[in-house]
Coordinates of C-alpha atoms in Angstrom, one line a residue:
M233 CA 192.6 53.7 87.1
K234 CA 189.2 54.6 88.7
K235 CA 191.0 55.8 91.9
S236 CA 193.3 58.1 89.9
L237 CA 190.3 59.5 88.0
F238 CA 188.4 60.2 91.2
L239 CA 191.3 62.0 92.8
S240 CA 191.9 64.0 89.6
L241 CA 188.3 65.2 89.8
L242 CA 188.2 65.8 93.6
L243 CA 191.5 67.5 94.2
P244 CA 191.1 70.4 91.8
M245 CA 187.8 71.4 93.3
A246 CA 189.2 71.2 96.9
F247 CA 192.2 73.4 96.0
H248 CA 190.1 75.8 94.0
A249 CA 187.6 76.2 96.9
Q250 CA 190.5 76.9 99.4
D251 CA 192.0 79.4 96.9
V252 CA 188.7 81.3 96.6
A253 CA 188.2 81.4 100.4
T254 CA 191.7 82.9 100.8
T255 CA 191.0 85.6 98.2
Q256 CA 188.1 87.0 100.3
N257 CA 187.7 88.2 103.8
P258 CA 185.6 85.6 105.7
G259 CA 184.8 88.2 108.4
G260 CA 183.5 90.9 106.0
Y261 CA 180.9 91.2 103.3
P262 CA 180.7 90.3 100.5
N263 CA 182.6 87.1 100.9
T264 CA 182.6 83.5 99.5
F265 CA 179.7 82.6 101.8
S266 CA 177.5 85.5 100.8
S267 CA 177.5 84.6 97.1
G268 CA 179.1 88.0 96.4
A269 CA 176.0 90.0 97.2
A270 CA 177.1 93.6 97.8
E271 CA 174.2 94.4 100.2
V272 CA 174.6 91.4 102.5
A273 CA 175.4 92.4 106.2
P274 CA 175.4 90.8 109.6
F275 CA 171.9 90.5 111.1
D276 CA 172.4 92.4 114.3
N277 CA 170.9 95.4 116.1
A278 CA 172.9 97.8 113.9
A279 CA 171.4 96.3 110.7
R280 CA 167.9 97.6 111.5
K281 CA 166.4 99.8 108.8
Y282 CA 163.5 101.2 110.8
N283 CA 163.0 103.0 114.1
D284 CA 161.0 100.9 116.6
W285 CA 160.8 103.0 119.8
A286 CA 158.6 106.0 120.6
I287 CA 157.4 108.1 123.6
S288 CA 153.8 109.1 123.6
V289 CA 152.0 111.8 125.6
G290 CA 148.4 112.9 125.5
G291 CA 145.3 113.9 127.4
G292 CA 141.6 114.7 127.2
G293 CA 138.3 113.9 128.8
A294 CA 137.5 111.1 131.4
F295 CA 133.9 110.0 132.1
M296 CA 132.5 107.5 134.5
L297 CA 130.1 105.6 132.3
R298 CA 128.8 102.2 133.5
S299 CA 128.6 102.9 137.3
D300 CA 126.3 103.9 140.1
L301 CA 127.2 107.5 139.9
T302 CA 127.9 108.6 136.3
S303 CA 129.4 111.5 134.5
F304 CA 126.2 111.7 132.3
Y305 CA 123.4 112.8 134.7
G306 CA 120.3 114.8 134.0
N307 CA 121.2 115.2 130.3
K308 CA 124.4 117.0 131.3
F309 CA 128.1 116.2 131.0
N310 CA 130.2 116.3 134.1
W311 CA 133.6 116.7 132.6
G312 CA 136.6 115.0 133.9
W313 CA 140.2 115.0 132.7
N314 CA 143.1 112.6 132.2
A315 CA 146.7 112.7 130.9
Y316 CA 149.1 109.9 130.0
V317 CA 152.7 109.2 129.0
S318 CA 153.9 105.9 127.6
L319 CA 157.1 104.2 126.3
D320 CA 156.3 102.3 123.1
K321 CA 158.1 99.4 121.5
Q322 CA 157.2 98.2 118.0
I323 CA 157.7 94.4 117.8
S324 CA 156.7 94.1 114.1
H325 CA 154.9 96.2 111.6
T326 CA 151.5 95.0 113.0
F327 CA 152.2 94.6 116.7
G328 CA 153.7 96.7 119.5
L329 CA 153.7 97.0 123.3
S330 CA 153.4 100.1 125.5
L331 CA 154.1 100.8 129.2
Q332 CA 151.8 103.5 130.1
F333 CA 151.2 105.8 133.2
Q334 CA 147.9 107.7 133.3
T335 CA 146.4 110.0 135.9
G336 CA 143.2 112.0 136.0
E337 CA 140.0 113.0 137.8
T338 CA 136.3 112.2 137.1
N339 CA 133.2 114.0 138.2
Q340 CA 129.9 112.1 138.6
K341 CA 126.5 112.3 140.1
G342 CA 123.8 110.0 141.3
R343 CA 120.6 109.8 143.4
L344 CA 119.3 107.2 145.8
P345 CA 115.9 105.6 145.4
E346 CA 113.0 107.3 147.2
P347 CA 112.4 108.2 149.9
Y348 CA 116.2 108.4 150.7
G349 CA 116.8 110.3 147.5
T350 CA 114.7 113.2 148.7
A351 CA 116.7 113.5 151.9
A352 CA 120.1 113.1 150.3
G353 CA 119.4 115.0 147.1
V354 CA 121.6 114.5 144.1
A355 CA 125.0 113.3 145.3
E356 CA 128.2 114.5 143.8
A357 CA 131.3 112.3 143.7
Y358 CA 134.9 112.8 142.6
T359 CA 137.5 110.2 141.7
K360 CA 141.2 111.0 141.5
Y361 CA 143.2 108.1 140.0
Q362 CA 146.6 106.9 138.9
Q363 CA 147.1 103.9 136.6
L364 CA 150.1 101.9 135.4
S365 CA 149.4 99.5 132.6
L366 CA 150.8 97.3 129.8
L367 CA 149.1 97.8 126.5
A368 CA 149.2 95.6 123.4
D369 CA 148.9 97.6 120.1
V370 CA 147.6 96.0 116.9
N371 CA 148.0 98.0 113.7
F372 CA 144.9 97.0 111.8
S373 CA 145.8 99.1 108.8
N374 CA 149.0 97.2 108.2
L375 CA 147.3 93.9 109.0
L376 CA 144.4 94.4 106.5
R377 CA 146.1 96.6 104.0
R378 CA 145.7 95.5 100.4
S379 CA 149.0 94.6 98.6
D380 CA 148.0 96.6 95.5
T381 CA 147.3 99.8 97.4
R382 CA 149.8 102.4 96.2
S383 CA 148.4 105.5 98.0
P384 CA 150.5 107.4 100.5
Y385 CA 150.4 105.6 103.9
R386 CA 149.5 108.5 106.3
W387 CA 146.6 107.2 108.3
A388 CA 146.4 104.0 110.5
L389 CA 143.7 102.3 112.7
H390 CA 145.1 100.9 115.9
G391 CA 143.5 98.6 118.4
Y392 CA 144.6 98.5 122.1
A393 CA 144.1 96.0 124.9
G394 CA 145.8 95.5 128.2
L395 CA 145.7 95.4 132.0
G396 CA 147.3 97.2 134.9
V397 CA 147.0 98.3 138.5
Q398 CA 145.6 101.6 139.8
G399 CA 145.3 103.6 142.9
F400 CA 142.5 106.1 143.5
E401 CA 140.8 108.4 146.0
T402 CA 137.1 109.1 146.0
L403 CA 134.8 111.6 147.8
L404 CA 131.0 111.7 147.8
L405 CA 128.9 114.6 149.1
D406 CA 125.2 114.7 149.5
N407 CA 122.6 116.5 151.7
D408 CA 122.2 113.7 154.2
L409 CA 125.0 111.6 155.6
S410 CA 128.0 113.6 154.3
V411 CA 126.6 116.7 156.2
I412 CA 126.7 114.8 159.4
A413 CA 130.1 113.0 158.9
P414 CA 131.9 114.7 156.0
N415 CA 135.0 113.1 154.4
R416 CA 134.5 109.8 156.4
L417 CA 133.8 106.3 155.4
P418 CA 131.8 105.1 153.5
I419 CA 131.7 108.5 151.8
A420 CA 135.5 108.5 151.1
V421 CA 137.8 105.8 149.7
D422 CA 141.5 105.7 149.5
Q423 CA 142.6 102.7 147.4
K424 CA 146.3 102.0 147.2
F425 CA 148.2 100.4 144.2
G426 CA 148.1 96.7 144.5
I427 CA 146.9 93.4 142.9
S428 CA 143.4 94.1 144.4
S429 CA 143.1 97.1 142.1
L430 CA 143.7 95.2 138.8
F431 CA 141.8 96.7 135.9
F432 CA 141.4 95.9 132.2
Q433 CA 141.1 98.3 129.3
G434 CA 140.6 98.2 125.5
G435 CA 140.0 100.7 122.8
A436 CA 141.0 102.1 119.4
G437 CA 142.8 105.0 117.9
I438 CA 143.3 106.8 114.6
K439 CA 146.9 107.8 114.0
Y440 CA 148.2 110.3 111.5
N441 CA 151.8 110.3 110.3
A442 CA 152.5 114.0 110.6
S443 CA 156.3 113.7 109.9
K444 CA 159.1 111.2 110.3
L445 CA 159.4 112.4 114.0
I446 CA 155.8 112.9 115.1
D447 CA 152.5 111.0 115.0
V448 CA 149.2 112.5 116.0
E449 CA 146.5 110.2 117.5
L450 CA 142.8 110.4 118.5
R451 CA 142.2 107.6 120.9
G452 CA 139.2 106.2 122.8
M453 CA 139.6 103.7 125.7
Y454 CA 137.1 101.7 127.8
I455 CA 138.4 100.9 131.3
H456 CA 136.8 98.1 133.3
S457 CA 137.9 98.9 136.9
G458 CA 136.5 95.7 138.6
D459 CA 135.9 98.0 141.7
D460 CA 132.4 98.9 142.8
E461 CA 133.8 101.9 144.8
F462 CA 135.7 103.4 141.9
D463 CA 132.8 105.9 141.2
G464 CA 132.8 107.2 144.8
G465 CA 129.9 105.1 146.1
G466 CA 131.9 104.0 149.1
E467 CA 133.4 100.7 150.2
T468 CA 130.2 99.0 151.4
Y469 CA 127.8 97.2 149.0
D470 CA 124.7 96.5 151.2
I471 CA 124.8 96.5 155.0
G472 CA 121.1 97.2 155.5
V473 CA 121.5 101.0 155.6
P474 CA 119.6 102.3 152.6
R475 CA 120.8 105.9 153.2
I476 CA 124.4 105.0 152.2
N477 CA 123.7 102.3 149.6
Y478 CA 124.9 104.2 146.6
N479 CA 126.5 101.0 145.2
L480 CA 123.0 99.6 144.8
I481 CA 121.9 102.1 142.2
N482 CA 123.4 100.0 139.4
K483 CA 123.5 96.2 139.6
S484 CA 127.0 96.1 138.1
R485 CA 129.8 95.4 140.5
S486 CA 132.3 97.2 138.4
D487 CA 132.4 100.9 137.8
D488 CA 133.8 101.5 134.3
M489 CA 135.2 104.6 132.7
V490 CA 135.8 106.0 129.2
T491 CA 138.6 108.3 128.1
I492 CA 138.8 110.3 124.9
N493 CA 142.4 111.6 124.3
L494 CA 144.4 113.5 121.7
G495 CA 148.0 112.5 121.8
L496 CA 151.5 112.9 120.2
S497 CA 154.0 110.1 119.6
F498 CA 157.6 111.1 119.3
K499 CA 159.4 108.5 117.2
L500 CA 163.0 107.8 118.4
G501 CA 165.9 106.7 116.2
K502 CA 168.1 107.7 113.3
H503 CA 166.2 106.1 110.5
D504 CA 163.7 107.9 108.2
T505 CA 160.8 105.4 108.8
H506 CA 159.3 103.9 111.9
L507 CA 158.4 100.2 111.8
A508 CA 154.7 101.0 112.6
W509 CA 154.5 102.8 109.2
H510 CA 156.3 100.1 107.2
D511 CA 154.1 98.1 104.9
P512 CA 156.2 95.2 103.5
M513 CA 153.5 94.2 101.0
Q514 CA 153.5 97.7 99.6
N515 CA 157.3 97.7 99.5
I516 CA 157.3 94.4 97.5
T517 CA 154.7 95.8 95.2
S518 CA 156.7 99.0 94.5
R519 CA 159.8 96.9 93.7
I520 CA 157.8 94.7 91.3
L521 CA 156.5 97.9 89.7
V522 CA 160.1 99.2 89.2
L523 CA 161.0 95.9 87.6
D524 CA 157.9 96.0 85.4
E525 CA 158.8 99.5 84.2
A526 CA 162.5 98.7 83.7
S527 CA 164.1 98.1 80.3
K528 CA 163.3 94.7 78.9
E529 CA 166.7 94.5 77.1
L530 CA 168.8 91.7 78.6
V531 CA 172.5 92.6 78.9
V532 CA 174.9 89.7 79.2
C533 CA 178.7 90.0 79.6
V534 CA 178.9 93.8 80.1
K535 CA 182.7 93.6 79.8
G536 CA 182.6 91.0 77.1
D537 CA 184.4 87.7 76.8
S538 CA 187.9 88.6 75.6
D539 CA 189.2 85.0 75.3
N540 CA 186.0 83.5 73.9
D541 CA 185.9 80.7 76.5
G542 CA 182.2 81.1 77.3
V543 CA 182.9 82.8 80.7
C544 CA 182.2 86.6 80.8
D545 CA 185.1 88.8 81.8
D546 CA 183.0 90.0 84.7
W547 CA 183.9 86.8 86.6
D548 CA 186.6 85.2 84.5
R549 CA 189.7 84.6 86.6
E550 CA 191.8 83.7 83.5
L551 CA 191.3 86.2 80.7
N552 CA 193.9 84.6 78.3
T553 CA 192.6 81.1 78.0
P554 CA 193.9 79.4 74.9
A555 CA 191.4 79.0 72.1
G556 CA 189.7 75.6 72.2
A557 CA 190.5 74.9 75.9
R558 CA 187.8 73.6 78.2
V559 CA 187.3 75.8 81.3
D560 CA 185.5 75.6 84.6
G561 CA 182.9 78.1 85.9
A562 CA 185.7 80.6 86.8
G563 CA 187.1 80.6 83.3
I564 CA 190.2 78.6 84.2
A565 CA 191.4 76.0 81.7
L566 CA 190.9 72.4 83.0
D567 CA 193.9 70.3 84.1
M568 CA 192.4 67.0 85.2
D569 CA 195.6 65.4 86.4
M570 CA 197.0 68.6 87.9
D571 CA 200.4 68.2 86.3
G572 CA 200.6 71.8 85.1
V573 CA 199.7 70.9 81.5
I574 CA 196.1 72.0 80.6
D575 CA 194.0 69.3 79.0
L576 CA 194.1 71.1 75.7
Y577 CA 197.9 70.2 75.4
D578 CA 198.0 67.2 77.6
R579 CA 198.5 63.8 75.8
C580 CA 197.8 61.9 79.0
V581 CA 194.9 63.7 80.5
T582 CA 194.3 61.4 83.5
V583 CA 197.9 60.6 84.4
P584 CA 200.2 63.3 85.9
G585 CA 203.2 63.8 83.6
L586 CA 205.9 66.2 82.5
S587 CA 205.4 69.4 80.7
T588 CA 208.4 68.5 78.6
N589 CA 206.7 65.3 77.5
E590 CA 203.3 66.9 76.6
G591 CA 201.8 66.0 80.0
C592 CA 202.8 62.3 79.9
P593 CA 205.1 60.4 82.3
A594 CA 208.8 60.2 81.2
D595 CA 208.4 56.5 80.3
V596 CA 205.6 57.2 77.9
A597 CA 206.6 58.0 74.4
T598 CA 204.6 60.7 72.6
P599 CA 204.2 61.2 68.9

């Protein structure tokens, strides 16, 4: 008896599940396994809702700052220039990576300690450089943005840090040694790309979301070269010849540079929004606001319940259930023993029988 009851409960569920699966397309959406959600889609590259690639270009001033020969000498600026192009990939709404190429030239001056400074005068140096670097980009505005902020998101503060390799050529001219041996070592340096020219950089930028295609950015970067000859002071540090010891003017063994740039980012992709400008917290807040302002009236059974079985017609698979019949969640009248006679009319609910004998076996008499 217990076995028959167990089978009578298990088999209808199994057959019903198979029946539902065959009524849907398992390879499409919605299906049985997506709970019928109309907006469910495969999570693949085509399902992205935001652009995440961009190409950036820009340029501006370049200044030798913490070095032996500097771009700020005698209360005057010795202007240099730089230009860059980068391929940018946004990993998340707060973090991205950029592969950047930068080139430029700096102008700097310096003077040896006396009495050698009198003979050499104020030396002028030039540095032409090319840099290839990988930059990490942290969007602080998205990282720190308040969830209740509802103002238009048009400005963003970005922080940058990275490393790379560089090649450079330098030339130093003064009134002493360079007059005797112009354009020769240690006055000139030709540094090729390589691991020995590894440099580090960091900085910050303010971006403005001008349109769905273009961002405008003002960016400042500090570049730690790690090379004492980057400012044009020559390859030697101290060989006992004071008249060429330009690298002893500053005790630092690294000549560092600052760049101030104005740039444009061209956002690539078919979507209206770039991931860098997506604020998930603001998106959630806006959705909550829509729900808060929505009508509070709860509408149940939009299409009604035509057979009054307690299952709305929206998902009722049997719209003509007899009055008084017990139904399952799909609105189908229960038939525990699966003999084709619903429980409402079945005199032998747990034992399969004949429809002509009110659901009971042939050897069972019914009133």
